[in-house]
Amino acid sequence: MSSSKHSSALRRLALSVLQPGFVGTEAPDWILRDIGDGLASVVLFSRNIVSTEQVARLTGQLRAENPDLIVAIDEEAGDVTRIESATGSSRPGNFALGTVDDAELTEAVAADLGRQLRAVGVSLDYAPSADVNSNPDNPIIGVRSFGSDPDVVSRHTSAWIRGLQSSGVAACAKHFPGHGDVAVDSHHDLPSYPAGREEISAQALPPFRAAVAAGVRAVMSGHLLVPAYDPDLPATLSRRILHGLLREELGFDGLVVSDAIEMGAVTRRYGIDGATVKAVAAGVDAVCVGGESAEEATVALLVKALTTAVTGGELPEERLAEAADRVREFARWSAGLRAAGDAGTTAGAGDGIGHIAARRAVRLTGAARAALPLTAAPHVVELAPVTNMAIGKETPWGVAGPLRERLPGTTSVRVRGQELEEGTVALERCALEPAAGRPLVIVARDVARHAWMSRAVTGLTAARPDAIVVEMGLPGTATTAAAQIFTHGASAASGVAAAEVLTTTSAG
C-alpha cells in the first residue's frame, strides 16, 4: 500500500473510533464530511435538541451519510436528561426505581424511554449507571445509582437494559469498574477507589456481571484509579482493568466506550490527545468526546494523535483496527436492534409509566402524613445546591411549579448557598416573612451532603416546626424531627409526584 493510501486508511480507522459531539440543531458540514470519511458515531447533547421532530430530522440528516451510523445520547432519565432537558424528565431516575424495587416497573420505564429515543433516531444510550452508591458523600453518582445494595443495583441494571433494548435502543452499562465509592468528581480530578479485589468483586462488580448476562453490548469505563488492579493508571487508560478484568474475568466481548475523554481526571495529566491514545491502547474501542470540546479542531487533533501514535509505534495498528472492527460490528448490531425494536406508544410528560413510577417512589414520615393535605397556598423555599456537570444547568427541578398549578397563589423563592454565605439573601426575609400565616414547604436536594443546606433546614424548621421538608436527593438524617417527604430524585416527574402528595394525601 502506498504511503498516501496507508495514511488515508489510518485516518479512517482513527475517525471510526471517535464518538464526537457538535454544536447546533442541524448537522454541521464538518460532521457530514467526517462521516463520509469514516466517522462511525456521533453523540447528541441537550444543545442539539429543541423538539422531537427536530431531533428526528437531525438524525435523518446524519444517517443519510451512513445508514448504520451510531447516534448516541447520555440519557439516564431522572436528574440526568438530554432529551427532556428543557422541561425536566417525565420519568424518575435510578434511585427512585431502586427504592420502589419492582424490576418489572424499571423495565417498563426503560422501555418507554427507549421508544422515545428510537422514534427520534437514537441507537445508543449511555445508560444505565450500574454504579453501587456505597459512599453517601459521592459528589457525582448519588441518585443516579439504583442504590447502595449490590443485589438491588444488579437486579435493576438488568431490568433497565432489557427494557431499553426491547425498544430497539442499545444500552451502555457505566462507569466500569464502579464509580459509587469515591469522594471526588472525575469531571475535575482523579478519584480513587482504594478497596481490595475481594471487596470490589462483592460490592462494585455484580451489576456489571448482571449487565453482561442481560445482553448489554456496550460498557463505559470510568475515570477512576483502582489501585487493587492498577496503581498508576485510571480505569479508562488501564489494560489491566479493561482487558484483564472486563474482557477476561467478566467475559465481555462487546464495545468498550470511554467516559468523556476531556474530563479533568484524565486530561490533567495526559492532555486530551494523550489520554485518547492511551485509552485506545488500553482497550477502549470508542472514545466519547464533545460534551465540552465539541469543535472540528478537537476531532482533527484526536485523529492526528491516533495516527501519529501508530506511525510512531506508541499505538499498535492492530489495536486501532481491532477497535474499529468492534465499532463496525456494534453499528451493524445496533442498526438491526433499531429495526426490530418495539415502536409502541410513548406517554407524554406527566402521564403514563413515568408518572406512576415517580408516585410509587415517594415516601412520607408520619408527621408529614398527619400534616397533609395542604389546603391553603403555601410559600415554597427551594434550596439549590451546585450540581455536578452531568446534570444540565438548564434542566428545571423543584416542587413550586407543579404546586402552583394545584394551589394557585403558591409563592416561591430559590436560594443558593453562596447567597446565604455572602449575606445577599436572608432566610428571615425571603422564607419566613412571606410564609407568615401560610404553610411553609422547604425543598432540598442532598441535605446531608451540604452543610449550608443542613443549617438552613435546621433554622427554618426551628422557626416553623410545622414546615414540611421535601428531600429530592439522597435521604439523610439532618431533619429527623421535621415532617418529611422523600422523592428519591429531582426529575420533573418526581416534582409532580411530590406536589400531588402535598395536595391529596391525608392521614390514614
XYZ file of C-alpha atoms in Angstrom, residues 17-336:
320
model
C -13.153 5.053 16.948
C -14.277 8.569 17.922
C -17.760 9.458 19.189
C -17.782 13.274 18.962
C -20.402 15.819 19.843
C -21.086 19.008 17.898
C -22.867 22.322 18.337
C -26.183 23.112 16.676
C -29.601 21.688 15.916
C -28.564 20.763 12.376
C -25.528 18.723 11.399
C -22.526 20.960 10.640
C -20.733 20.381 7.340
C -17.590 19.080 9.042
C -19.504 16.280 10.788
C -21.118 15.216 7.499
C -17.705 15.262 5.783
C -16.153 13.211 8.593
C -18.975 10.640 8.405
C -18.181 10.298 4.702
C -14.509 9.808 5.653
C -15.207 7.045 8.180
C -16.630 8.623 11.357
C -18.958 5.897 12.679
C -20.606 7.607 15.667
C -21.855 10.940 16.973
C -23.186 11.977 20.379
C -26.158 14.265 20.956
C -26.358 16.641 23.914
C -29.106 18.987 25.107
C -27.644 21.796 22.938
C -28.639 19.708 19.881
C -32.249 19.263 20.999
C -35.224 21.586 20.567
C -38.062 19.162 19.854
C -38.564 15.509 18.985
C -39.405 16.431 15.381
C -36.186 18.433 15.046
C -34.050 15.613 16.517
C -35.627 13.118 14.117
C -34.735 15.459 11.211
C -31.193 15.821 12.551
C -30.595 12.070 12.884
C -32.101 11.560 9.426
C -29.641 14.119 8.026
C -26.740 12.327 9.750
C -27.818 8.851 8.635
C -28.175 9.966 5.030
C -24.351 9.818 5.067
C -24.249 6.375 6.732
C -27.415 4.353 7.487
C -25.592 2.386 10.233
C -24.246 5.499 11.980
C -24.265 5.108 15.769
C -26.202 8.035 17.252
C -25.555 8.124 20.993
C -27.036 10.175 23.816
C -26.358 10.486 27.540
C -29.953 9.993 28.700
C -30.378 8.402 32.111
C -33.862 9.849 32.781
C -34.258 11.309 36.256
C -31.825 14.110 37.061
C -29.573 13.448 34.028
C -31.664 14.091 30.940
C -30.802 15.438 27.497
C -33.931 14.593 25.503
C -36.108 16.460 28.075
C -33.514 18.912 29.364
C -35.786 21.891 28.707
C -38.689 20.524 30.754
C -37.127 18.025 33.167
C -37.537 14.288 32.744
C -41.036 12.845 32.689
C -39.534 9.691 34.225
C -37.862 9.203 37.603
C -34.215 8.226 37.796
C -32.475 5.119 39.062
C -32.623 5.797 42.798
C -36.396 6.217 42.711
C -36.741 2.958 40.753
C -34.423 1.137 43.148
C -36.457 2.461 46.079
C -39.673 1.011 44.629
C -37.690 -2.177 43.858
C -40.095 -3.543 41.255
C -37.976 -4.875 38.379
C -40.995 -5.013 36.048
C -41.643 -1.313 36.665
C -37.983 -0.472 35.955
C -38.128 -2.482 32.730
C -41.321 -0.688 31.685
C -39.857 2.784 32.386
C -36.721 1.964 30.384
C -38.807 0.557 27.513
C -40.876 3.762 27.499
C -37.680 5.834 27.295
C -36.330 3.530 24.585
C -39.401 4.104 22.434
C -38.936 7.866 22.693
C -35.240 7.638 21.814
C -35.795 5.191 18.948
C -38.501 7.439 17.494
C -36.001 10.306 17.155
C -33.247 8.105 15.692
C -31.008 7.433 18.711
C -29.364 3.997 18.625
C -27.109 4.012 21.739
C -27.911 5.345 25.192
C -25.054 5.867 27.669
C -27.149 4.315 30.433
C -27.834 2.777 32.869
C -25.468 3.793 35.632
C -24.569 0.416 37.157
C -22.630 2.072 39.991
C -23.386 0.992 43.565
C -23.612 4.222 45.562
C -21.844 2.857 48.626
C -20.371 6.259 49.600
C -23.153 8.709 50.566
C -20.710 11.627 50.098
C -20.177 10.696 46.431
C -20.462 14.013 44.542
C -21.050 12.520 41.093
C -23.317 9.435 41.404
C -25.873 9.821 44.236
C -29.436 9.407 42.927
C -28.043 8.297 39.549
C -27.478 4.902 41.185
C -30.226 2.360 41.869
C -28.953 2.249 45.468
C -26.257 1.114 47.871
C -27.045 -2.632 47.792
C -25.251 -4.562 45.008
C -28.178 -7.004 44.680
C -30.707 -4.198 44.166
C -28.427 -2.424 41.682
C -27.787 -5.684 39.785
C -31.495 -6.516 39.569
C -32.459 -3.098 38.235
C -29.447 -2.737 35.940
C -30.565 -5.962 34.225
C -34.199 -4.841 34.049
C -33.260 -1.418 32.650
C -31.091 -2.966 29.926
C -33.809 -5.444 28.945
C -36.419 -2.694 28.776
C -34.346 -0.227 26.772
C -33.122 -2.840 24.292
C -36.643 -4.260 23.822
C -37.494 -0.874 22.294
C -34.605 -1.004 19.830
C -32.025 1.178 21.588
C -28.694 -0.230 22.784
C -27.817 0.207 26.463
C -24.361 1.007 27.854
C -23.557 0.000 31.452
C -21.376 2.580 33.217
C -18.946 3.524 34.857
C -16.777 0.394 34.914
C -15.495 -0.956 37.290
C -17.822 1.105 39.510
C -17.856 4.805 40.415
C -20.010 4.515 43.539
C -17.419 4.501 46.323
C -15.499 7.679 45.540
C -15.488 11.181 47.043
C -14.096 13.181 44.080
C -15.934 14.290 40.920
C -14.000 12.891 37.929
C -15.071 15.866 35.787
C -12.477 17.831 37.750
C -9.889 15.443 39.179
C -8.963 11.771 39.515
C -10.985 9.849 42.131
C -9.550 6.748 43.781
C -11.367 3.552 44.777
C -8.976 2.044 47.329
C -10.827 -1.214 48.099
C -9.195 -4.627 47.762
C -10.098 -7.071 45.000
C -12.441 -9.144 47.179
C -14.442 -6.092 48.221
C -14.561 -4.801 44.633
C -15.780 -8.202 43.448
C -18.529 -8.284 46.087
C -19.529 -4.611 46.013
C -18.868 -2.969 42.638
C -18.729 -5.732 40.020
C -22.058 -7.612 40.496
C -24.123 -5.066 38.467
C -21.630 -5.285 35.576
C -21.754 -9.088 35.659
C -25.563 -8.768 35.622
C -25.378 -6.325 32.704
C -23.282 -8.751 30.646
C -25.721 -11.561 31.465
C -28.638 -9.316 30.421
C -27.122 -8.840 26.956
C -25.510 -5.421 27.207
C -23.210 -4.847 24.223
C -21.549 -1.618 25.391
C -19.756 -0.798 28.655
C -18.437 2.656 29.550
C -15.187 2.931 31.502
C -14.877 5.238 34.491
C -12.087 7.753 35.035
C -11.049 6.470 38.448
C -7.943 4.929 39.935
C -8.432 1.369 41.231
C -5.077 0.524 42.874
C -6.053 -3.108 43.544
C -5.842 -3.622 39.755
C -3.635 -0.763 38.567
C -1.886 1.637 40.964
C -0.789 4.001 38.190
C -3.467 4.391 35.510
C -7.179 5.245 35.754
C -9.550 2.534 34.513
C -10.088 4.203 31.123
C -6.351 4.052 30.454
C -5.648 0.689 32.100
C -5.213 -2.503 30.069
C -5.238 -4.486 33.321
C -8.773 -3.241 34.029
C -10.248 -3.068 30.516
C -8.699 -6.260 29.178
C -7.750 -8.291 32.246
C -10.822 -7.575 34.370
C -13.602 -6.640 31.934
C -12.809 -8.894 28.994
C -11.030 -11.856 30.566
C -12.619 -12.084 34.014
C -16.143 -10.826 33.217
C -16.181 -12.273 29.696
C -17.392 -9.089 27.987
C -16.786 -9.114 24.226
C -18.742 -6.015 23.173
C -17.860 -2.343 22.717
C -15.811 -0.534 25.363
C -16.660 3.189 25.362
C -14.694 5.783 27.318
C -16.343 8.285 29.588
C -15.928 11.808 28.169
C -12.221 11.961 27.375
C -11.985 15.712 28.045
C -12.728 15.237 31.768
C -10.113 16.519 34.183
C -9.478 13.084 35.717
C -7.522 12.061 32.594
C -6.646 15.306 30.781
C -4.899 16.993 33.700
C -2.062 14.515 33.450
C -2.095 13.423 29.794
C -3.945 16.093 27.806
C -6.973 15.240 25.689
C -4.810 13.850 22.873
C -2.533 11.818 25.143
C -5.499 10.428 27.083
C -7.180 9.362 23.819
C -4.116 7.451 22.612
C -3.612 5.769 25.994
C -7.318 4.836 26.196
C -7.336 3.107 22.794
C -4.020 1.385 23.551
C -5.504 0.098 26.822
C -8.585 -1.389 25.167
C -11.139 1.389 24.639
C -12.896 0.882 21.280
C -14.849 4.140 21.086
C -13.710 7.448 22.568
C -16.541 9.701 23.715
C -15.674 13.387 23.294
C -17.558 16.624 22.862
C -19.603 17.305 25.937
C -17.367 20.345 26.311
C -14.875 20.052 23.423
C -17.290 19.968 20.501
C -15.288 21.647 17.742
C -13.990 20.302 14.450
C -10.480 21.129 15.695
C -10.827 18.667 18.595
C -11.682 15.796 16.256
C -8.783 16.779 13.972
C -6.432 16.869 16.992
C -7.508 13.395 18.161
C -7.290 11.886 14.670
C -3.782 13.285 14.330
C -2.812 11.991 17.794
C -4.023 8.470 16.962
C -2.414 8.286 13.520
C 0.873 9.752 14.815
C 0.855 7.239 17.684
C 0.502 4.394 15.174
C 3.279 5.610 12.873
C 5.496 6.342 15.896
C 4.995 2.884 17.388
C 3.163 4.071 20.533
C -0.164 2.509 19.446
C -0.139 -0.818 17.558
C -2.071 -0.522 14.299
C -3.649 -3.913 15.074
C -5.197 -2.466 18.263
C -6.656 0.514 16.366
C -8.004 -1.857 13.676
C -9.485 -4.138 16.347
C -11.250 -1.159 17.951
C -12.594 -0.047 14.545
C -13.849 -3.591 13.860
C -15.701 -3.632 17.176
C -17.309 -0.271 16.358
C -18.433 -1.571 12.939
C -19.791 -4.764 14.476
C -21.678 -2.770 17.131
C -23.032 -0.392 14.476
C -24.424 -3.315 12.463
C -25.914 -4.936 15.556
C -27.486 -1.719 16.846
C -28.963 -0.948 13.407
C -30.598 -4.388 13.478
